[in-house]
Short mmCIF file of C-alpha atoms in Angstrom, two decimals:
data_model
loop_
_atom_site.label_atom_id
_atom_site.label_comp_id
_atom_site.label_asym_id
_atom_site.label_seq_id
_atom_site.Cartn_x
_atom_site.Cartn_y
_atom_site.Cartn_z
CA UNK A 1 -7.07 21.50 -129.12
CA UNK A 2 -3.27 20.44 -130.03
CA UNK A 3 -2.36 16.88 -129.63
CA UNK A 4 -1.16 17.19 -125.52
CA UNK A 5 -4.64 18.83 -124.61
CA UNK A 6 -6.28 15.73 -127.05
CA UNK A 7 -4.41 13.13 -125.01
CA UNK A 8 -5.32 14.73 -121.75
CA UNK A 9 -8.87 15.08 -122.11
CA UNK A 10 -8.74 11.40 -123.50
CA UNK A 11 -6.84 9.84 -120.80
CA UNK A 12 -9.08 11.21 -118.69
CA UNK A 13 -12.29 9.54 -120.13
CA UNK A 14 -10.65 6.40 -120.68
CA UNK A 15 -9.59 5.61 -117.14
CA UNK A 16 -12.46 7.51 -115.45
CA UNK A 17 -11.32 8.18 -111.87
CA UNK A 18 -14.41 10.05 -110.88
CA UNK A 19 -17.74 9.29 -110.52
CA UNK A 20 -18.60 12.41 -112.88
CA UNK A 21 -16.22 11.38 -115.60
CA UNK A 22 -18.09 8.35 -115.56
CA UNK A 23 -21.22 9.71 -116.04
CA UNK A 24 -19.81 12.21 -118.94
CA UNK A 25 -18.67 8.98 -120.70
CA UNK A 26 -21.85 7.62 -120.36
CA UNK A 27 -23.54 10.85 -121.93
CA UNK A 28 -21.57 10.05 -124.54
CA UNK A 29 -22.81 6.44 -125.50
CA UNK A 30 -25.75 7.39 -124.74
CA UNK A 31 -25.53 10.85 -127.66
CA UNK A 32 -24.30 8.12 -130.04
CA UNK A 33 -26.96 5.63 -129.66
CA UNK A 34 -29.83 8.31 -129.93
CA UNK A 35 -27.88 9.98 -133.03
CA UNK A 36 -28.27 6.43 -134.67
CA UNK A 37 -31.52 6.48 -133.62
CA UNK A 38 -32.76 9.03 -135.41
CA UNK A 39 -30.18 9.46 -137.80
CA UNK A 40 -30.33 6.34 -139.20
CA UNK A 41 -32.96 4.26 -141.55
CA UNK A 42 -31.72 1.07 -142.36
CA UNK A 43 -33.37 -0.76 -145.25
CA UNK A 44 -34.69 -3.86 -142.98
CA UNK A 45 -34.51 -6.99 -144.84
CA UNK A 46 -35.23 -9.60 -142.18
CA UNK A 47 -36.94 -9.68 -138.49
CA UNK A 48 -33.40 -10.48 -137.07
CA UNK A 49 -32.25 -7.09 -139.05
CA UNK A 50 -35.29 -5.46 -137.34
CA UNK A 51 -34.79 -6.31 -133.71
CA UNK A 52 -31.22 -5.68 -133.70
CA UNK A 53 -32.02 -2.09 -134.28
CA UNK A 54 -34.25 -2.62 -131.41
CA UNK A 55 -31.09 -3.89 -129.10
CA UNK A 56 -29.24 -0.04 -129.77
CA UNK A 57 -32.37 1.07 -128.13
CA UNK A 58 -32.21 -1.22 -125.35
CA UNK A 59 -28.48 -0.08 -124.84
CA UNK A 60 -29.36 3.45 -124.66
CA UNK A 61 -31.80 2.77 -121.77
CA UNK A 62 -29.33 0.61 -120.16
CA UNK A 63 -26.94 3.13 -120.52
CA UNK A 64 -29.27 6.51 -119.33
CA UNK A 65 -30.67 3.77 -116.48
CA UNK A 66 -26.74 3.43 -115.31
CA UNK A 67 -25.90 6.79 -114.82
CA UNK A 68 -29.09 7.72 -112.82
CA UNK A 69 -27.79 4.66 -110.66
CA UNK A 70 -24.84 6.24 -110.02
CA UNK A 71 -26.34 9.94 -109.35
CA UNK A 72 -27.02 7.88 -106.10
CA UNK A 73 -29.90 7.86 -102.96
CA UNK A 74 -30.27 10.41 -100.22
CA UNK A 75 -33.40 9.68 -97.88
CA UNK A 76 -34.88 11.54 -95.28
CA UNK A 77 -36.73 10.29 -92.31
CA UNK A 78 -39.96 11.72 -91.29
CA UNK A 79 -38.36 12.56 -87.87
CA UNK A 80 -35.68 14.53 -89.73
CA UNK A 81 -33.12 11.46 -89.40
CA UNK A 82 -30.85 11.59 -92.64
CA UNK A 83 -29.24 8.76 -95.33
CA UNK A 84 -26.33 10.34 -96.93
CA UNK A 85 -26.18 9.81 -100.51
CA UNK A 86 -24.93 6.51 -101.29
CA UNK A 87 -24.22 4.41 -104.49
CA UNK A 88 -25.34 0.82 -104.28
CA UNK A 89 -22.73 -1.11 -106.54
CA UNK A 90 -24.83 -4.13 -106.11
CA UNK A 91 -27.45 -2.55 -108.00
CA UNK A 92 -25.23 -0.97 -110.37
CA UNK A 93 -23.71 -4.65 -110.89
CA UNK A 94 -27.04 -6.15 -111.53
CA UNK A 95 -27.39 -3.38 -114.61
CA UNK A 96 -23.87 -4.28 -115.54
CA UNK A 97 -24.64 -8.04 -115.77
CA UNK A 98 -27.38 -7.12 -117.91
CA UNK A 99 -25.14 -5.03 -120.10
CA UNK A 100 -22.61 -7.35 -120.99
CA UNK A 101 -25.56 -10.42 -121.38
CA UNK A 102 -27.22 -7.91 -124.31
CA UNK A 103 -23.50 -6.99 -125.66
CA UNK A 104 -22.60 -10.94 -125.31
CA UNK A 105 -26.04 -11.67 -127.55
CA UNK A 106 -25.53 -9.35 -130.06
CA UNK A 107 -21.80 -9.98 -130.75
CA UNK A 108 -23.02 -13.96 -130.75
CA UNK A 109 -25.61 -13.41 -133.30
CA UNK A 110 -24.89 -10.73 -135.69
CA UNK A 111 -20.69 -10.67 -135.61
CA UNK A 112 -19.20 -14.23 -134.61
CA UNK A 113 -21.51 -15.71 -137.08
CA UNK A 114 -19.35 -16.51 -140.15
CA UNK A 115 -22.16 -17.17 -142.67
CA UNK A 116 -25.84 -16.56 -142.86
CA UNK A 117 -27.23 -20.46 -141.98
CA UNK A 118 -25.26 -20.45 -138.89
CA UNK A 119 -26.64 -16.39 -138.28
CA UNK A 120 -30.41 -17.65 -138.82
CA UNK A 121 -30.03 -20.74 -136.62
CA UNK A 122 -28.74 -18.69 -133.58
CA UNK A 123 -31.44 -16.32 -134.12
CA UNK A 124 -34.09 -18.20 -134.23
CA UNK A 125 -32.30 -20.05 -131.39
CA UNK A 126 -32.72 -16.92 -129.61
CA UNK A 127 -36.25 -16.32 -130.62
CA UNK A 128 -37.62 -19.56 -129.30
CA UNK A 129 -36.02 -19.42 -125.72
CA UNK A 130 -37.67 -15.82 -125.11
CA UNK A 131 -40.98 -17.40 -126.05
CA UNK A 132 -40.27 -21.08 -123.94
CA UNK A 133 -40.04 -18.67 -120.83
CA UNK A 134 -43.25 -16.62 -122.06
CA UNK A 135 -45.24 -20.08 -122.26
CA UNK A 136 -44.70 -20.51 -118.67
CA UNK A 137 -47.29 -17.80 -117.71
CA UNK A 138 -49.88 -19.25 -119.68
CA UNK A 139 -51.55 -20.73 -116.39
CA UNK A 140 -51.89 -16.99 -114.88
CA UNK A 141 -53.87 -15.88 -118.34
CA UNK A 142 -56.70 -14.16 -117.68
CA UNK A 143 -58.09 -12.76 -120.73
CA UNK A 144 -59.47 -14.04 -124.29
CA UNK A 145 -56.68 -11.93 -126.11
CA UNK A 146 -54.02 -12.45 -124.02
CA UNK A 147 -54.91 -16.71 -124.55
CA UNK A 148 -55.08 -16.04 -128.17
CA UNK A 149 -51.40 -14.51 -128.11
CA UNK A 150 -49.82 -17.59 -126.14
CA UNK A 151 -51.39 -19.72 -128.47
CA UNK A 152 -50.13 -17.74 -131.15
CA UNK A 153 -46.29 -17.96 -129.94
CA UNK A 154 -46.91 -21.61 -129.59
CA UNK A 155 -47.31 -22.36 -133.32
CA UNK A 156 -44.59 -19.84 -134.07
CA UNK A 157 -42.27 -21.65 -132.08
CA UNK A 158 -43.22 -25.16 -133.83
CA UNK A 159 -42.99 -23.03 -137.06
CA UNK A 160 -39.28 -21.78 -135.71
CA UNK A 161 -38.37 -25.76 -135.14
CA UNK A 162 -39.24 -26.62 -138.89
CA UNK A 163 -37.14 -23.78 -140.37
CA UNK A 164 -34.62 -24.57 -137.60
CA UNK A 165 -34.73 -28.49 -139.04
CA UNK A 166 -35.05 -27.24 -142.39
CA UNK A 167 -32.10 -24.93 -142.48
CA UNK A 168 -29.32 -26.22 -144.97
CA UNK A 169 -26.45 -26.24 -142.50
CA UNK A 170 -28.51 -28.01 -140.10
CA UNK A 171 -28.67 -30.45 -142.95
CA UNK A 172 -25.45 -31.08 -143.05
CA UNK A 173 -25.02 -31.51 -139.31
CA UNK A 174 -24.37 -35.38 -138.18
CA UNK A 175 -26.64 -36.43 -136.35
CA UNK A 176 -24.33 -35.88 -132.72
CA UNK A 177 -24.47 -32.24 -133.70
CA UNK A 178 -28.60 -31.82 -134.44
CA UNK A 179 -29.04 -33.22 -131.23
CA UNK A 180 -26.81 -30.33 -129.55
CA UNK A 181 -29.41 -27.73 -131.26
CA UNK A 182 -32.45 -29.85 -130.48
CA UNK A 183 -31.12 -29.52 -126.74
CA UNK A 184 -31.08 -25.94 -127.15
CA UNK A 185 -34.67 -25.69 -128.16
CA UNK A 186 -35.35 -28.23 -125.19
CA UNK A 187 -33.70 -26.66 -122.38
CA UNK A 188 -34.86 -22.33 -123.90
CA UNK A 189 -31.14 -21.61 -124.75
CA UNK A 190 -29.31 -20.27 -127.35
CA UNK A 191 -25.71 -19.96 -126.56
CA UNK A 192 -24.30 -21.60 -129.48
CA UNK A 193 -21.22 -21.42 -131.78
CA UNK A 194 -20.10 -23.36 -134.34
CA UNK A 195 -16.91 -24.84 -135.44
CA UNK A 196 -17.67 -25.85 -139.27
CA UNK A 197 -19.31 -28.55 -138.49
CA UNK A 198 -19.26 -28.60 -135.24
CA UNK A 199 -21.57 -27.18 -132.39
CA UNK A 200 -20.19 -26.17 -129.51
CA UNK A 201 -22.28 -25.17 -126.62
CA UNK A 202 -21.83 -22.29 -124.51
CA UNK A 203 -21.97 -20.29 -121.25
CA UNK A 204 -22.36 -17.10 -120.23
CA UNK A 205 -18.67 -16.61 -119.31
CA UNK A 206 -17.53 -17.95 -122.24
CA UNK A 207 -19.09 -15.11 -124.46
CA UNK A 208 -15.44 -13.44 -123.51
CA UNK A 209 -14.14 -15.81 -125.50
CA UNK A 210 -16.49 -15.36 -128.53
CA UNK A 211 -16.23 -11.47 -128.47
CA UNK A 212 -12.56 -12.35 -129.21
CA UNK A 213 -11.69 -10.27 -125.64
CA UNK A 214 -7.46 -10.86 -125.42
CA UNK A 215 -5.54 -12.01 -122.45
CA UNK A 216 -8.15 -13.49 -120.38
CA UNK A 217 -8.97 -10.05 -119.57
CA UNK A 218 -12.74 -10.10 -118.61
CA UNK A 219 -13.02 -14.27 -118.31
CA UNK A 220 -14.05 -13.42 -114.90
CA UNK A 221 -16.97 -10.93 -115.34
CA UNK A 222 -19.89 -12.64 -115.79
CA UNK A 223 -19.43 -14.43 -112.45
CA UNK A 224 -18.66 -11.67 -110.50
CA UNK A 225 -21.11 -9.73 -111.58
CA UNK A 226 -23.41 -12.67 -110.64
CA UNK A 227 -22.12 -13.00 -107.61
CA UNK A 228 -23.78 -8.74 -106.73
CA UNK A 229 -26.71 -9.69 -108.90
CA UNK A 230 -27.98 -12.46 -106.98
CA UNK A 231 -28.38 -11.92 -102.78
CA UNK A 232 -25.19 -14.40 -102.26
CA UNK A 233 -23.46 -14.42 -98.61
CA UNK A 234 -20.52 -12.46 -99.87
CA UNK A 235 -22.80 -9.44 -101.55
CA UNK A 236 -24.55 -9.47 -97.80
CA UNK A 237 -21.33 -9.46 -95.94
CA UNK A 238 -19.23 -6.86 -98.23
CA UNK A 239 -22.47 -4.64 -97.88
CA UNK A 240 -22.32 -4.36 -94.33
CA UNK A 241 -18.86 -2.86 -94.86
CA UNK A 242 -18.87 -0.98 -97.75
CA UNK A 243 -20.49 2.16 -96.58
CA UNK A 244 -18.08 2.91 -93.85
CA UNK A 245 -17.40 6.59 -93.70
CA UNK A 246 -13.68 6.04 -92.72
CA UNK A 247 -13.29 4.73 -96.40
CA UNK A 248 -16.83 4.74 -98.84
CA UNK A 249 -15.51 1.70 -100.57
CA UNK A 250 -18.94 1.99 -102.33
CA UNK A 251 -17.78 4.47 -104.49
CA UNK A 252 -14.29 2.65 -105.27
CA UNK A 253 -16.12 -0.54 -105.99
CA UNK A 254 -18.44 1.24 -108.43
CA UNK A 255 -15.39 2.57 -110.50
CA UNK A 256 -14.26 -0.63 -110.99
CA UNK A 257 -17.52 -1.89 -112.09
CA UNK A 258 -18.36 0.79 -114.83
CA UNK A 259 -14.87 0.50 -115.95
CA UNK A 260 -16.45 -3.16 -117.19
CA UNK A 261 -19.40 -1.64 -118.38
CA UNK A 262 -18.05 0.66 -120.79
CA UNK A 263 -16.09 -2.44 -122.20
CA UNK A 264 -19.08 -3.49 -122.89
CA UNK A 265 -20.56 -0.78 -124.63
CA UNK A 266 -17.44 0.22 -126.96
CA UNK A 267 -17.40 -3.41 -128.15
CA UNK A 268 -21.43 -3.64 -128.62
CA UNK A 269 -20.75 0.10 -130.81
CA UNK A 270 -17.78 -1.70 -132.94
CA UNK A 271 -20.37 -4.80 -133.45
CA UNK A 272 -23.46 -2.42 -134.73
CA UNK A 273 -21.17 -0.65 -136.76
CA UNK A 274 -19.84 -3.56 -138.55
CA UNK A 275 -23.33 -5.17 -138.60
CA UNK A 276 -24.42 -1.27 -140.36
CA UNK A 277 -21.15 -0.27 -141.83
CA UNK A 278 -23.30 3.07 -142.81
CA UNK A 279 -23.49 4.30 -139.36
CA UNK A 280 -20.02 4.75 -139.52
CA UNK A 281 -20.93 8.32 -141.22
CA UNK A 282 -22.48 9.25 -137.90
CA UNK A 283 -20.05 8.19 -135.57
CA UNK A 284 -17.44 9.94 -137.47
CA UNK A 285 -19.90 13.05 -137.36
CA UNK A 286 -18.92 12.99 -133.36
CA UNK A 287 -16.11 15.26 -131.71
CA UNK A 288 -12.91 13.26 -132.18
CA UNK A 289 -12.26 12.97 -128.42
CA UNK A 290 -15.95 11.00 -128.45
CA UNK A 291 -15.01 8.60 -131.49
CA UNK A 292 -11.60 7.90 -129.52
CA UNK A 293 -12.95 7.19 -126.25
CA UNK A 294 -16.34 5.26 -127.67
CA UNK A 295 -13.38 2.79 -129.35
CA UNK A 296 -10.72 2.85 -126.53
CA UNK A 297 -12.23 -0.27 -124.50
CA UNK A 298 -13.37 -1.86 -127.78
CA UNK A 299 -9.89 -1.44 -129.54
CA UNK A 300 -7.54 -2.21 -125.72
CA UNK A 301 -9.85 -5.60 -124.99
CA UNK A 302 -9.51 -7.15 -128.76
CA UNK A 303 -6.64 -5.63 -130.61
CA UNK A 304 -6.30 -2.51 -133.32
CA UNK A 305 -8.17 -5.24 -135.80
CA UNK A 306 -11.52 -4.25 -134.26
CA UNK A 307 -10.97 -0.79 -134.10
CA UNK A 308 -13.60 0.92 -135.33
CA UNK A 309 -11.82 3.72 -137.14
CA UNK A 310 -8.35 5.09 -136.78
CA UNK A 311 -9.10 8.22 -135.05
CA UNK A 312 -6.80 7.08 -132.06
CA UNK A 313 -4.08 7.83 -134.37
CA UNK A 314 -4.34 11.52 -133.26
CA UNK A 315 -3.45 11.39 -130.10
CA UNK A 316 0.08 9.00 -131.22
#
């Protein structure tokens, strides 16, 4: 196609105005994550190497679970009374949340991490909060092998404490600064970032800020999409409204939601990418209109820096 047909057919999968662009663009994070999938054999050299593969999986569930949500829900009655097919963005919201929570992770672990003491500490950060939430079911065990396994986890997470106190930067750490970590480990989180020396503890809406997103441009996300995740009075009272047929503001409100979503999923591609500069091959093995709308969001929320290759050039 010449370069006016290239910027058409772009522009229209960046902005996605329709629900079916929206699930084309989808379609095509979700052709790029399963290429990497089976295209590409890492040589694993740690667990944390291991299960990031693992979270490319995750996103291509996330992102094949996403567009079935917005496929929409028809029902009918057994008296023959109908429900037109409807999007719920509440639920789509609560995928959403997910989706930037797993992009905010990965981007905290495996890019912001300027050397590899502070990447094992965040890790293994990350490792023992999963299994501090597991050992809360151990009063619902029930069988001999499934006691054996939560006693298993609960030496592995003393054995994660040791290599945690053992690391050489925590070393170096004054004693103000261990104690920020140590509060991690008591209180199952992980949100971490340090500053030389320094820890700094985080929140969820301050991953923005660590993916290095410009111009307060998605400060807000985290908390909105809370606010559709959990039943709060305002996701009660806009649902009552929102299927109106005089206006289907359902189907507006889930536009602007994916629109967050695929920021979220260009910048999680530009992090594995970096993290496995060799799966730049397959990317580039993609059409060119899917490498330049897979980096569009990534490249428009953080600057040409993080672009993952300069295939936008074509369409200048």
């Amino acid at each position: 196609m010449d370069k006016t047909e290239l910027r058409k057919e772009c522009s229209r999968l960046f902005y996605c105005n329709t629900i079916s662009d929206c699930q084309e663009l989808l379609n095509i994070y979700a052709e790029f994550f399963f290429q990497i999938v089976n295209n590409h054999n890492p040589e694993i050299k740690s667990r944390s190497e291991f299960d990031s593969t693992m979270v490319l999986q995750m996103m291509m569930t996330k992102a094949l679970h996403l567009r079935n949500a917005i496929s929409g829900i028809s029902y009918e009655s057994n008296d023959g009374r109908r429900l037109n097919n409807i999007i719920d963005p509440t639920v789509v919201a609560s995928l959403i949340r997910n989706i930037y929570e797993t992009t905010g992770m990965f981007n905290l672990i495996y890019r912001t991490t300027s050397d590899p003491e502070e990447r094992k500490i965040i890790y293994l950060l990350w490792v023992h909060a999963g299994l501090s939430y597991r050992q809360r079911f151990n009063t619902e065990i029930t069988t001999e092998d499934n006691a054996q396994k939560a006693q298993e986890e609960k030496e592995q997470m003393l054995t994660i404490v040791n290599n945690i106190e053992n690391n050489s930067l925590y070393k170096k750490l004054d004693e103000t600064n261990q104690k920020r970590i140590k509060h991690q480990l008591k209180t199952k989180d992980y949100l971490i970032k340090f500053d030389d020396l320094e820890v700094k503890i985080l929140n969820w809406r301050q991953l923005t800020e660590t993916m290095d997103i410009k111009n307060g441009k998605l400060d807000h996300a985290y908390g909105y999409f809370s606010l559709y995740s959990h039943p709060s009075n305002v996701s009660v009272f806009q649902f009552a409204d929102m299927f109106a047929k005089e206006n289907e503001s359902f189907r507006m409100l889930t536009l602007y939601n994916l629109k967050i979503a695929f920021f979220m999923f260009s910048i999680f591609i530009a992090d594995y990418i970096n993290l496995f500069p060799e799966t730049l091959k397959t990317y580039e093995s993609l059409g060119l209109v899917e490498q330049i709308v897979i980096n569009f969001h990534n490249r428009s929320a953080r600057g040409v820096e993080y672009s993952i290759n300069n295939s936008y050039e074509a369409t200048q």
